[in-house]
Short mmCIF file of C-alpha atoms in Angstrom, two decimals:
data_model
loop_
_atom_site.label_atom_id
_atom_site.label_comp_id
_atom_site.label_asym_id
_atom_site.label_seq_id
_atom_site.Cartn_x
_atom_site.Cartn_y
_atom_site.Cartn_z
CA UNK Z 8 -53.77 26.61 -12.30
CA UNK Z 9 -57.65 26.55 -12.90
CA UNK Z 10 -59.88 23.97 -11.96
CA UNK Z 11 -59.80 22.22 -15.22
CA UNK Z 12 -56.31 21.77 -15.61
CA UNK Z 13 -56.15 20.35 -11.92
CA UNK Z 14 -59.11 18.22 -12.39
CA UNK Z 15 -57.60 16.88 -15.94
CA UNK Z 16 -53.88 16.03 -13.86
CA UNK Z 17 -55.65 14.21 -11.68
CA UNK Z 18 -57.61 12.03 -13.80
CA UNK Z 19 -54.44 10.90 -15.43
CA UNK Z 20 -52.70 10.27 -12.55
CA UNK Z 21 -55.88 7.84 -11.67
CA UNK Z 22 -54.95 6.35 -15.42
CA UNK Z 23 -51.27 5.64 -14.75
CA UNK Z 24 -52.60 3.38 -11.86
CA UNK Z 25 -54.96 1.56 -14.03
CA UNK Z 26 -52.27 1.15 -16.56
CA UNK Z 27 -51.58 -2.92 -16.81
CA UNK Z 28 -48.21 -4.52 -15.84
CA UNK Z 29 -45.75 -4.95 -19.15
CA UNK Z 30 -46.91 -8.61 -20.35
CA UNK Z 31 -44.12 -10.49 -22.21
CA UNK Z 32 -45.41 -12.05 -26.01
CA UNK Z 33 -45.65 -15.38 -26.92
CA UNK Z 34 -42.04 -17.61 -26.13
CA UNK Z 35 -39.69 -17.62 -28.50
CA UNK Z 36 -36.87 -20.54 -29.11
CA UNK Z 37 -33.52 -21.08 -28.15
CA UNK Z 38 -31.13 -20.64 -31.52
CA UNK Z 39 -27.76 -20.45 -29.87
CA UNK Z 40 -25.24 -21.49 -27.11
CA UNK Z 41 -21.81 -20.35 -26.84
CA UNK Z 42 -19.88 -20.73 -23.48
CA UNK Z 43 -22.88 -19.03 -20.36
CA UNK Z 44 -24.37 -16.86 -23.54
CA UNK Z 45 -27.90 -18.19 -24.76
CA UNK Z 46 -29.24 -16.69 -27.90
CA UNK Z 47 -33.29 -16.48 -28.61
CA UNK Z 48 -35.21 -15.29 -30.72
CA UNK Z 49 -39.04 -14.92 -31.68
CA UNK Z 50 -40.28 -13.26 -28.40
CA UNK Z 51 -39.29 -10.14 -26.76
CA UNK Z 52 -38.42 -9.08 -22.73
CA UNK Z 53 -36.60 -6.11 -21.43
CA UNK Z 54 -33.16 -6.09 -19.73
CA UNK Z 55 -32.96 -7.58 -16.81
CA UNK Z 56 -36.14 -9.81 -16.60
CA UNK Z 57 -36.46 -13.32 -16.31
CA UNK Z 58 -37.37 -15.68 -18.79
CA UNK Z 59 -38.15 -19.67 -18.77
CA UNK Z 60 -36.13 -22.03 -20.63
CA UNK Z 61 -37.10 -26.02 -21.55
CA UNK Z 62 -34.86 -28.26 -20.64
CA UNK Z 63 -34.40 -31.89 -20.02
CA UNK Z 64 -34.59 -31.52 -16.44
CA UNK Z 65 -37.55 -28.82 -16.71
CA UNK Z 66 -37.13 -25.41 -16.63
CA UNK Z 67 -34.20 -23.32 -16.55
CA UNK Z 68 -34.10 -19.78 -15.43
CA UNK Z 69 -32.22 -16.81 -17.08
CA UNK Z 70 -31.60 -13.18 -17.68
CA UNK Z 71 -32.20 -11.14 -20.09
CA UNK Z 72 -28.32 -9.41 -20.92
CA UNK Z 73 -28.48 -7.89 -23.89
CA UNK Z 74 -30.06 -8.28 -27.26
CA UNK Z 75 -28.94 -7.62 -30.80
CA UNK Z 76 -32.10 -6.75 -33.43
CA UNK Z 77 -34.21 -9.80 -32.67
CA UNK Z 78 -31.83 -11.79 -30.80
CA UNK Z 79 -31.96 -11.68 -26.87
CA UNK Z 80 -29.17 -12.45 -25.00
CA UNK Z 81 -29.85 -14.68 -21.99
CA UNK Z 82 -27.36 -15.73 -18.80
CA UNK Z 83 -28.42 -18.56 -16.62
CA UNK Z 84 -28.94 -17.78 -13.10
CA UNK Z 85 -27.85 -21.39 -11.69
CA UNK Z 86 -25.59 -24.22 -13.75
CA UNK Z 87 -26.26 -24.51 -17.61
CA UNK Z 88 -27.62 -28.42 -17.77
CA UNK Z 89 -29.94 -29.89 -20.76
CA UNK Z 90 -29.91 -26.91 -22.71
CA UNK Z 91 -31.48 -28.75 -26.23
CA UNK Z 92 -31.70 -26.84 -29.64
CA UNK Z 93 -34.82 -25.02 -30.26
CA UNK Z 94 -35.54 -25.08 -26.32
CA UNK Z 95 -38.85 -23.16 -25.77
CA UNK Z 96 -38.23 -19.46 -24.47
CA UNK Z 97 -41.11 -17.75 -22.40
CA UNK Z 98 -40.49 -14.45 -21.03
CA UNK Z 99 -41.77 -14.26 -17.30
CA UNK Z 100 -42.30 -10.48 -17.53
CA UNK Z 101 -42.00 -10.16 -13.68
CA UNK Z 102 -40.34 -8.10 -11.51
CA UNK Z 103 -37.44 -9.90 -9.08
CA UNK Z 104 -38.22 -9.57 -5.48
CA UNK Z 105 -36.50 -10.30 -2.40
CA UNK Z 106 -37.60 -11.64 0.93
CA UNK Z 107 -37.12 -9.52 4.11
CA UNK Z 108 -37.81 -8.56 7.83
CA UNK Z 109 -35.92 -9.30 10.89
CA UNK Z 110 -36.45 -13.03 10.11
CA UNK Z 111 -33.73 -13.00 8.06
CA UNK Z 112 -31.54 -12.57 11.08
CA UNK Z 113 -28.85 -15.57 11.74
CA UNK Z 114 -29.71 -17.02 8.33
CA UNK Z 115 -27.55 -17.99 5.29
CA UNK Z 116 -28.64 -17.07 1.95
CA UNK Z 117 -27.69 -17.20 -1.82
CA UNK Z 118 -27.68 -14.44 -4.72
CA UNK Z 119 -30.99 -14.77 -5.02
CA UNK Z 120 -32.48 -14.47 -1.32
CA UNK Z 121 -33.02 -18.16 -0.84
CA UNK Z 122 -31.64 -20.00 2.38
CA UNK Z 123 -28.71 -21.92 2.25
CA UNK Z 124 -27.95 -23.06 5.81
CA UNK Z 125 -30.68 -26.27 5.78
CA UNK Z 126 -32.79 -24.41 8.98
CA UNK Z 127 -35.74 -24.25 6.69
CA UNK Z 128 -37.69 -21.60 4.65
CA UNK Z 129 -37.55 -17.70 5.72
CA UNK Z 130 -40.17 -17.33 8.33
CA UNK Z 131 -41.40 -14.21 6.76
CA UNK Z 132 -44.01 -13.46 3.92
CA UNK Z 133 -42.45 -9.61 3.35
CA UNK Z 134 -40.63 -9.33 0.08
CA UNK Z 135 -39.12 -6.09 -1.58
CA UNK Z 136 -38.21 -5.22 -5.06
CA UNK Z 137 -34.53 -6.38 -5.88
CA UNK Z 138 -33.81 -3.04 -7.28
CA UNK Z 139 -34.05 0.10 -5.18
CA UNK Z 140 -34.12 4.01 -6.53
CA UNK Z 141 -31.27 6.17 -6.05
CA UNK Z 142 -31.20 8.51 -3.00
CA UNK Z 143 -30.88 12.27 -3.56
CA UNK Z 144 -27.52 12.74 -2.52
CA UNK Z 145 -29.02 16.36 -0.91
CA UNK Z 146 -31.71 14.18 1.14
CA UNK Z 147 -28.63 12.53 3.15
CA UNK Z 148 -27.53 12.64 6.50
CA UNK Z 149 -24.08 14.21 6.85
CA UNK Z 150 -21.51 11.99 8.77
CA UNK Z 151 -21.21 13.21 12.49
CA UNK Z 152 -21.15 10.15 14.55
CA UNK Z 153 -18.13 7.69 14.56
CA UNK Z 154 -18.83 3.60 14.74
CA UNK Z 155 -16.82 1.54 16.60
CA UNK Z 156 -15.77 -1.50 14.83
CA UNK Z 157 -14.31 -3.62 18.13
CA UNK Z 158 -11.01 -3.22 16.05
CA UNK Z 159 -8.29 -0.75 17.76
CA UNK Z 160 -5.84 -0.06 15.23
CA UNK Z 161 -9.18 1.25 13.22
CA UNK Z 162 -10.54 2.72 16.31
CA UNK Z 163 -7.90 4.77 17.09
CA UNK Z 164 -5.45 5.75 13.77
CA UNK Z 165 -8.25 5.25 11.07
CA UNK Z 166 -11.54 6.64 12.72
CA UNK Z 167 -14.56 5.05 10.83
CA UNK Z 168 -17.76 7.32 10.76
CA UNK Z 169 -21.35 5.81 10.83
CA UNK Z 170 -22.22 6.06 6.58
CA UNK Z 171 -18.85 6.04 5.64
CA UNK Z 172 -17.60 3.60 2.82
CA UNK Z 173 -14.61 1.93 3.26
CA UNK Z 174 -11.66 -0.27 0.96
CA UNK Z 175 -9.92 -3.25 2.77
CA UNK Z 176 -7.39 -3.45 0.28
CA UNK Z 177 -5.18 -6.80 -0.05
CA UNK Z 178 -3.94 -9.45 -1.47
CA UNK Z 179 -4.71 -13.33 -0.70
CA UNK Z 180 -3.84 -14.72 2.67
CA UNK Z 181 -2.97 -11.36 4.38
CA UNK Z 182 -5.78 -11.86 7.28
CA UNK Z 183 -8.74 -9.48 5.78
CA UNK Z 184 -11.02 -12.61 6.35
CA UNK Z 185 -10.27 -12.82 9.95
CA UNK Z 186 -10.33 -8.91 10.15
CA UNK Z 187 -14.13 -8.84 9.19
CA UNK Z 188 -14.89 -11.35 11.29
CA UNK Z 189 -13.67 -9.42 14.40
CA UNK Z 190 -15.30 -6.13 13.27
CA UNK Z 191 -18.61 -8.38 13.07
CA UNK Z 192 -18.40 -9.64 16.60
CA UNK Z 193 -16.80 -6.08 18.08
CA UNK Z 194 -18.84 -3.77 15.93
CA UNK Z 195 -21.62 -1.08 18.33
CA UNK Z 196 -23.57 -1.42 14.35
CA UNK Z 197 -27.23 -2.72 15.22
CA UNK Z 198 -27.37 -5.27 12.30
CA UNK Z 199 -24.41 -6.75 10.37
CA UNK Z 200 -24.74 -7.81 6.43
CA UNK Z 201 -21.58 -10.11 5.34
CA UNK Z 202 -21.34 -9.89 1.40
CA UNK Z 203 -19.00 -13.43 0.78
CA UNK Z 204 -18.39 -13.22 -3.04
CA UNK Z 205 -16.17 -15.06 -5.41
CA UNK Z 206 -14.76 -17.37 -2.52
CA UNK Z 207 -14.06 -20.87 -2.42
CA UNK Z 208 -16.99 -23.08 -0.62
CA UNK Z 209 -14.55 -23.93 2.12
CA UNK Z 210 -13.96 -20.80 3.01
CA UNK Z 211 -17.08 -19.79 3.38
CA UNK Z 212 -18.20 -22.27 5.82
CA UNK Z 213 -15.01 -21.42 8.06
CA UNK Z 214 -16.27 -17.66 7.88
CA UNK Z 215 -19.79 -18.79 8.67
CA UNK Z 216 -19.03 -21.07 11.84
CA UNK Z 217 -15.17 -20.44 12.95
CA UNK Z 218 -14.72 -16.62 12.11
CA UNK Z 219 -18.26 -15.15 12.27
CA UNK Z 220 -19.12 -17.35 15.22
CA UNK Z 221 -22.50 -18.28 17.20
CA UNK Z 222 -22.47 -14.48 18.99
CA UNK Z 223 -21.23 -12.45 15.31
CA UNK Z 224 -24.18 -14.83 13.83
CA UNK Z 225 -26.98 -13.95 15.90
CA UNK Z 226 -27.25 -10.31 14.27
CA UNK Z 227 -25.94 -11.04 11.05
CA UNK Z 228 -27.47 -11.83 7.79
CA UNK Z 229 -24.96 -13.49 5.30
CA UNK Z 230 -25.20 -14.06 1.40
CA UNK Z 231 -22.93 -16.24 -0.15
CA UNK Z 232 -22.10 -16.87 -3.82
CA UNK Z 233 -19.29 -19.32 -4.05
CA UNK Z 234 -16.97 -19.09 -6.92
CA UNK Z 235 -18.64 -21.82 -8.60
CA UNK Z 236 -21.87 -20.23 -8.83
CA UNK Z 237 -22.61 -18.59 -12.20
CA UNK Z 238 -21.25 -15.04 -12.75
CA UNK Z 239 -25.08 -13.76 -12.77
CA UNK Z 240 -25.59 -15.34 -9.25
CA UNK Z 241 -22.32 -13.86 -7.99
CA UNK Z 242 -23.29 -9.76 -9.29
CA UNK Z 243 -27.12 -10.92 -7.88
CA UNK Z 244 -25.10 -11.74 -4.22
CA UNK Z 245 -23.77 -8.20 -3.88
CA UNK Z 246 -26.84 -6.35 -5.16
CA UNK Z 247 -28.81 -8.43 -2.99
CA UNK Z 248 -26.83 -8.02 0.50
CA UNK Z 249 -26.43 -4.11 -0.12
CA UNK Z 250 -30.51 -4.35 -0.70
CA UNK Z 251 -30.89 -6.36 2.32
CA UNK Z 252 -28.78 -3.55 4.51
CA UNK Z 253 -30.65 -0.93 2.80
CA UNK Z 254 -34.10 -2.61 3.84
CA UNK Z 255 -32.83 -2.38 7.56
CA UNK Z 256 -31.54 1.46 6.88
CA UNK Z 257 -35.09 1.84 6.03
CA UNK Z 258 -35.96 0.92 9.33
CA UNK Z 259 -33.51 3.02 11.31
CA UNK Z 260 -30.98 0.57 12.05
CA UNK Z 261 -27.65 1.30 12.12
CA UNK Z 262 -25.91 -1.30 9.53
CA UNK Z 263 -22.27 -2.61 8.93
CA UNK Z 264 -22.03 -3.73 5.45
CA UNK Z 265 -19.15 -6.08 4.61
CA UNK Z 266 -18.77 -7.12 0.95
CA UNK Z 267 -16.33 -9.58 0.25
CA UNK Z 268 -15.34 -8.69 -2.42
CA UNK Z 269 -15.71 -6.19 -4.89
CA UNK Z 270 -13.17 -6.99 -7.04
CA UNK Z 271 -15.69 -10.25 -7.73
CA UNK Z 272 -18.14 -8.47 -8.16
CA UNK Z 273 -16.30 -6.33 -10.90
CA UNK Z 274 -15.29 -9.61 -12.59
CA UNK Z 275 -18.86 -11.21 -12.75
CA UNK Z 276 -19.94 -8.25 -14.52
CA UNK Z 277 -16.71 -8.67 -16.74
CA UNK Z 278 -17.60 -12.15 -17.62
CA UNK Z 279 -21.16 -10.57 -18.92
CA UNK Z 280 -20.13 -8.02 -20.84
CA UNK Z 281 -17.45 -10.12 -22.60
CA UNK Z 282 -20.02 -12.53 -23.47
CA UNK Z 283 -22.38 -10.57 -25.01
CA UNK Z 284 -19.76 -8.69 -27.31
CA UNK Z 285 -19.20 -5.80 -25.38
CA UNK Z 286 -15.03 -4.82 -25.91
CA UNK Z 287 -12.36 -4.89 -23.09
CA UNK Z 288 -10.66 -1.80 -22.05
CA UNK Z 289 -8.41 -1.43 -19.09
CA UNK Z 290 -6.40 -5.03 -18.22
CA UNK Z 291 -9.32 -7.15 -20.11
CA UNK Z 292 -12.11 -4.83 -17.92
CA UNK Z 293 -15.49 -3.40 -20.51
CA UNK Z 294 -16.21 -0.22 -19.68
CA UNK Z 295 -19.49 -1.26 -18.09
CA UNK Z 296 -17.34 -2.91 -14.98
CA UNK Z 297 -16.64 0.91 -14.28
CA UNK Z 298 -20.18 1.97 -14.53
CA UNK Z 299 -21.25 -0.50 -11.89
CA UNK Z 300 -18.92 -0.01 -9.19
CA UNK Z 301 -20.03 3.40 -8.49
CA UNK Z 302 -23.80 2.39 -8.46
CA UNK Z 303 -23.37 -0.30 -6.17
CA UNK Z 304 -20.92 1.51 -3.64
CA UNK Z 305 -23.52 4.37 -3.95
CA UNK Z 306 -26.35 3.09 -2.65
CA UNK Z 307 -24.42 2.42 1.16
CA UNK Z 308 -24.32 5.37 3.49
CA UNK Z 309 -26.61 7.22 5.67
CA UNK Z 310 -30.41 7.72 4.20
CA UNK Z 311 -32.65 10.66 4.77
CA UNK Z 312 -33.35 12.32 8.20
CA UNK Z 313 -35.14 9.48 10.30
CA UNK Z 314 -33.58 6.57 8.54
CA UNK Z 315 -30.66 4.88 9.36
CA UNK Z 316 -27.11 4.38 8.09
CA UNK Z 317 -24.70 1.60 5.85
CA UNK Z 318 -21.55 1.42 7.01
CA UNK Z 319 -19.46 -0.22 4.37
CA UNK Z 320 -16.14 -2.01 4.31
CA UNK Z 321 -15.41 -3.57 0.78
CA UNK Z 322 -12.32 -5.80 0.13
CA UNK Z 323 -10.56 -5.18 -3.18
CA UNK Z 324 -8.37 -7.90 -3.74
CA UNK Z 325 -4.72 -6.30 -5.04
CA UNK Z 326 -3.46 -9.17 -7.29
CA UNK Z 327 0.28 -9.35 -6.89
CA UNK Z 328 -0.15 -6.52 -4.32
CA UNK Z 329 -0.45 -4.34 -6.97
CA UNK Z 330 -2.20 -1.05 -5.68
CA UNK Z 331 -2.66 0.03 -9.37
CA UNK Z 332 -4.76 -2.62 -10.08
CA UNK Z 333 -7.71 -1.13 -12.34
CA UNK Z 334 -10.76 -2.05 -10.08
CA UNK Z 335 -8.38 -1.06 -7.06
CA UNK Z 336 -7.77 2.51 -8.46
CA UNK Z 337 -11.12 2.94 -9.39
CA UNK Z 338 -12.52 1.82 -5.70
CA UNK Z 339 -9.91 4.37 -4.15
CA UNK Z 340 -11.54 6.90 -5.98
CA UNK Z 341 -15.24 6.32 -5.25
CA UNK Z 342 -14.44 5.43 -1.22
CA UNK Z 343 -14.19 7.42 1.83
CA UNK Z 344 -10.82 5.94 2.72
CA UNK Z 345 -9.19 2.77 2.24
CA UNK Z 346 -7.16 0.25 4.52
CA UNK Z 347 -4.05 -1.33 3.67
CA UNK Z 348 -2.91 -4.59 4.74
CA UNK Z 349 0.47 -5.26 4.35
CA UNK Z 350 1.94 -8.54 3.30
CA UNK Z 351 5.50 -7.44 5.17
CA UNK Z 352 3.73 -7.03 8.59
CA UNK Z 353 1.54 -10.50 7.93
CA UNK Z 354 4.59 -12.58 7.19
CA UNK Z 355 6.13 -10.80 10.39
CA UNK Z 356 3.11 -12.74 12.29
CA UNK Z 357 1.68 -8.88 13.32
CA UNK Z 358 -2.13 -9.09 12.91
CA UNK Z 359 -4.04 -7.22 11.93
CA UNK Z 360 -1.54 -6.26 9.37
CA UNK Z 361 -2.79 -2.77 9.09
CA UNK Z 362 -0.17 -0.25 7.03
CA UNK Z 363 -0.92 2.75 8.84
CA UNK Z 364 1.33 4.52 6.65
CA UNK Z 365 -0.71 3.51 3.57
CA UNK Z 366 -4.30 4.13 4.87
CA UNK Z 367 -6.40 6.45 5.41
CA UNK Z 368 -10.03 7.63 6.64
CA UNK Z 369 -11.21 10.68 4.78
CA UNK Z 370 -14.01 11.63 7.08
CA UNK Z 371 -11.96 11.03 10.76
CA UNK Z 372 -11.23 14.86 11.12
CA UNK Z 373 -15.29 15.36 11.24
CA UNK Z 374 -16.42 12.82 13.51
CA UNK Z 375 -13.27 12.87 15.99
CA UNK Z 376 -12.29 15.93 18.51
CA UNK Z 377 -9.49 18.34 17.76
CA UNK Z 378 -7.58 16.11 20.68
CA UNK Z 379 -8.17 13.01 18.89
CA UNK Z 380 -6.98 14.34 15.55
CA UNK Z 381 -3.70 15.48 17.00
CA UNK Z 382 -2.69 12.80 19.42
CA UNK Z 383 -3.38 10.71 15.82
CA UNK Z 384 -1.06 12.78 14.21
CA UNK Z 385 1.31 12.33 16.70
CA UNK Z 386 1.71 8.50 16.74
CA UNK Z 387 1.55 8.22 13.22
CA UNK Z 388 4.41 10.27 12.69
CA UNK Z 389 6.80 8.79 15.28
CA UNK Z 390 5.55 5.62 13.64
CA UNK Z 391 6.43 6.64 10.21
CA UNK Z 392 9.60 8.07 11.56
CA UNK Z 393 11.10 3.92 13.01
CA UNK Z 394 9.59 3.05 9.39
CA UNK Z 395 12.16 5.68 7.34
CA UNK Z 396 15.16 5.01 9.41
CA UNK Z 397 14.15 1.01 9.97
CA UNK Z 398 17.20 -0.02 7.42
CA UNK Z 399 19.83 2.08 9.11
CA UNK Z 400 18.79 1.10 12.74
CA UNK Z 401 18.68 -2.83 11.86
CA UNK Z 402 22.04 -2.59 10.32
CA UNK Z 403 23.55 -0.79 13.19
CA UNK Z 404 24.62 2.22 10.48
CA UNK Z 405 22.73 4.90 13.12
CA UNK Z 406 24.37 6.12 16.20
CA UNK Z 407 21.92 6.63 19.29
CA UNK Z 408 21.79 10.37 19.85
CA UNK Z 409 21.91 11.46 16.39
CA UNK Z 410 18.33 12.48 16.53
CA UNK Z 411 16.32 12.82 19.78
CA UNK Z 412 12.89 12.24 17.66
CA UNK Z 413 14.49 9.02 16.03
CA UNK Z 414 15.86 7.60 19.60
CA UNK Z 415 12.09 8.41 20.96
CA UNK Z 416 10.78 6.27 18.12
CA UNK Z 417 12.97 3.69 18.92
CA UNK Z 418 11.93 3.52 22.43
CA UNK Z 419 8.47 3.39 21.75
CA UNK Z 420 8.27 0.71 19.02
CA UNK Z 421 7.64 -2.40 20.74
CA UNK Z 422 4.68 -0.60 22.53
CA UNK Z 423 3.74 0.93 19.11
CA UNK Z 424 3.36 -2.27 17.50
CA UNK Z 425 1.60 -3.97 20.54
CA UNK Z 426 -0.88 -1.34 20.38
CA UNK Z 427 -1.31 -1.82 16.65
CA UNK Z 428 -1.95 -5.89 17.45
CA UNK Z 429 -5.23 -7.66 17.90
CA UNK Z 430 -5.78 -11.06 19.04
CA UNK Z 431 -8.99 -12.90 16.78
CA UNK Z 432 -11.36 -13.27 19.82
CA UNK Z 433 -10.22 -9.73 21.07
CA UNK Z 434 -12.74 -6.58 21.26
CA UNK Z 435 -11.37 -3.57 21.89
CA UNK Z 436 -13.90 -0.31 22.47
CA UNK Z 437 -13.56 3.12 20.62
CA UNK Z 438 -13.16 4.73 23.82
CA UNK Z 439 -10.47 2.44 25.12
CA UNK Z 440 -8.51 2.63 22.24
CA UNK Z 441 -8.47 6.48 21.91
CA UNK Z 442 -7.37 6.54 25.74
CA UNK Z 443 -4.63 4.00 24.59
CA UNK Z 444 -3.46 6.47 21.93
CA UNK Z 445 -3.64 9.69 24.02
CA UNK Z 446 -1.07 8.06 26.60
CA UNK Z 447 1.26 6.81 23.94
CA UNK Z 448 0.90 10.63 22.57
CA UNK Z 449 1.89 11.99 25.22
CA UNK Z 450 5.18 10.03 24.86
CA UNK Z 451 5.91 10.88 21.36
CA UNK Z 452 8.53 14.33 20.16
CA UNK Z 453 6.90 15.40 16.88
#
């Protein structure tokens, strides 16, 4: 390339700087309201920026969702209160921006990166943009390490690596809940970033002061969005705690992301679409639902060399247990493994009530030794072998001696199931609980 031609790309390049911000036009009015969906018209704002609204209380804010010719379609962030016909519209034309720094540290906030807990504002004047690019999946780090998540049935039978993303799969009142709140206080994760979603208020205050605790608190940063909240504040809650973990993989920290839930998160962005005319597919779900779980889930694991990881554990609620739930066949195929817990073994007072039979981790052969891997293999399988004969043996239908390998299981299942049990305040190390499973191993006739 000749002089000219260089000296020409960089002038523009010096251009594109100067080039001013996107200013919004004059505001528009408010023409319609149908359930969350406001309808204006007379000004004009992309998708996705904010915009002003008159009410009687003052001013509302909203989202832009969608428009139709020269009709935008708006979503309020908080409640929908004094909306009046022919409100004044006024387009913001900023970017959203989220506070962050180790500040954030032991603090409660909402979808939108604003405290909740009553300790004050965020003692820190760094902000980043709510939206971050895509990284080049060839930029990555591969996953070599394994985390310990304080949790020995995971530990040992369902290897977690450090960037791997992970599905809790269950249904209500099965213990997942109490099972994050142990892997916060037992995780080796630098930072933790607790994702609460879609629950009731009660709940999360229980997870904040009973489960979580004083010691899980310290290095956590938790974002709530209570199922009251609008469905705008409740997508805004998961986008914003997988930006705040991605802030601290920027820094080098290793993070444990735990987003309760997606399946919320897959029905706030179902409430959207359905509002602004967008037509249900699978079970009542737009195909945009689909679109978004991928993008989100995406942005966890481990960044470029010199950067840090996202470890992610997302709960996919199973309603009726149903595996083949839409949003929990289309998590299972966008994780790295999921975990079952089983309704049988939570009824049966065994916590946590881990299926090992049912789960999975997809990258435990690549961060665990060939003697790992096999004494893994081992267990499961005398474990899976009680589980096939478990109706003829309780019964009395099976006569001892039959099968060496079934009386062997039998033998070992009360210390099978002891090792698979976890007290709530318990911490368990990754080393322990691989030295656990090699002597049981050692027991087993596969």
């Amino acid at each position: 390339m000749d002089s000219s031609k260089s000296q020409l790309l960089t002038n523009i390049r010096k251009q594109q700087h100067s080039i001013p911000p996107y200013r919004p036009v004059a505001s528009g009015q408010l023409v319609r309201v149908v359930g969350l969906t406001l309808e204006a018209c007379g000004c004009r704002a992309p998708v996705g920026s904010l915009c002003a609204i008159e009410t009687m209380g003052g001013e509302m804010v909203a989202e832009v969702v969608g428009f139709d010719d020269e009709l935008l379609y708006l979503m309020p962030v908080d409640e929908l209160l004094g909306v009046l016909p022919g409100a004044r519209v006024t387009p913001l034309g900023e970017k959203s921006r989220l506070p962050v720094g180790l500040a954030l540290l032991g603090r409660v906030l909402d979808g939108s990166g604003q405290p909740l807990d009553g300790l004050g504002p965020l003692k820190t004047s760094e902000t980043a943009p709510a939206h971050s690019q895509p990284i080049n999946p060839l930029a990555r780090e591969a996953i070599t390490q394994p985390l310990d998540v304080g949790v020995r049935a995971i530990n040992a039978m369902l290897t977690v690596g450090k960037g791997q993303r992970m599905g809790l799969f269950a249904g209500s009142g099965v213990g997942k809940s109490v099972m994050m709140g142990m892997m916060t206080r037992g995780t080796a994760a630098d930072i933790v970033v607790v994702g609460l979603v879609g629950e009731r208020g009660r709940e999360v205050k229980e997870f904040i002061d009973e489960i979580l605790g004083e010691q899980g608190r310290a290095r956590s940063v938790v974002v709530a969005a209570p199922a009251d909240n609008s469905p705008l504040m409740r997508l805004r809650a998961c986008e914003t705690a997988t930006r705040v973990a991605e802030y601290f993989r920027e820094l080098g920290y290793s993070v444990l992301l735990l987003m309760d839930s997606l399946t919320r998160y897959a029905q706030a962005q179902r409430e959207v679409a359905l509002a602004v005319g967008e037509p249900p597919a699978t079970k009542g779900y737009p195909p945009s639902v689909f679109a978004r779980l991928p993008r989100l889930v995406e942005r966890a694991g481990n960044g470029a060399p010199g950067e840090g990881s996202i470890t992610a554990f997302y709960t996919v609620l199973t309603e009726g247990d149903d595996l083949q739930d839409p949003i929990a066949d289309a998590a299972r195929a966008i994780l790295d493994g999921h975990i079952v817990l089983s309704r049988t073994l939570a009824d049966a007072g065994h916590y946590p009530a881990i299926d090992i039979e049912a789960s999975i981790s997809r990258v435990a052969p690549m961060v665990i030794s060939p003697e790992h891997l096999d004494a893994m293999r081992k267990v499961k399988q005398t474990y899976s072998l009680y589980q096939q004969n478990r109706d003829l043996i309780s019964i009395g239908a099976y006569s001892q001696g039959s099968d060496p390998r079934v009386d062997n299981a039998i033998r070992l299942q009360p210390a099978m199931n002891a090792f698979l049990r976890q007290t709530m305040k318990e911490t368990v190390s990754l080393e322990s609980s691989q030295l656990m499973m090699t002597q049981m191993a050692a027991q087993c006739q596969v």
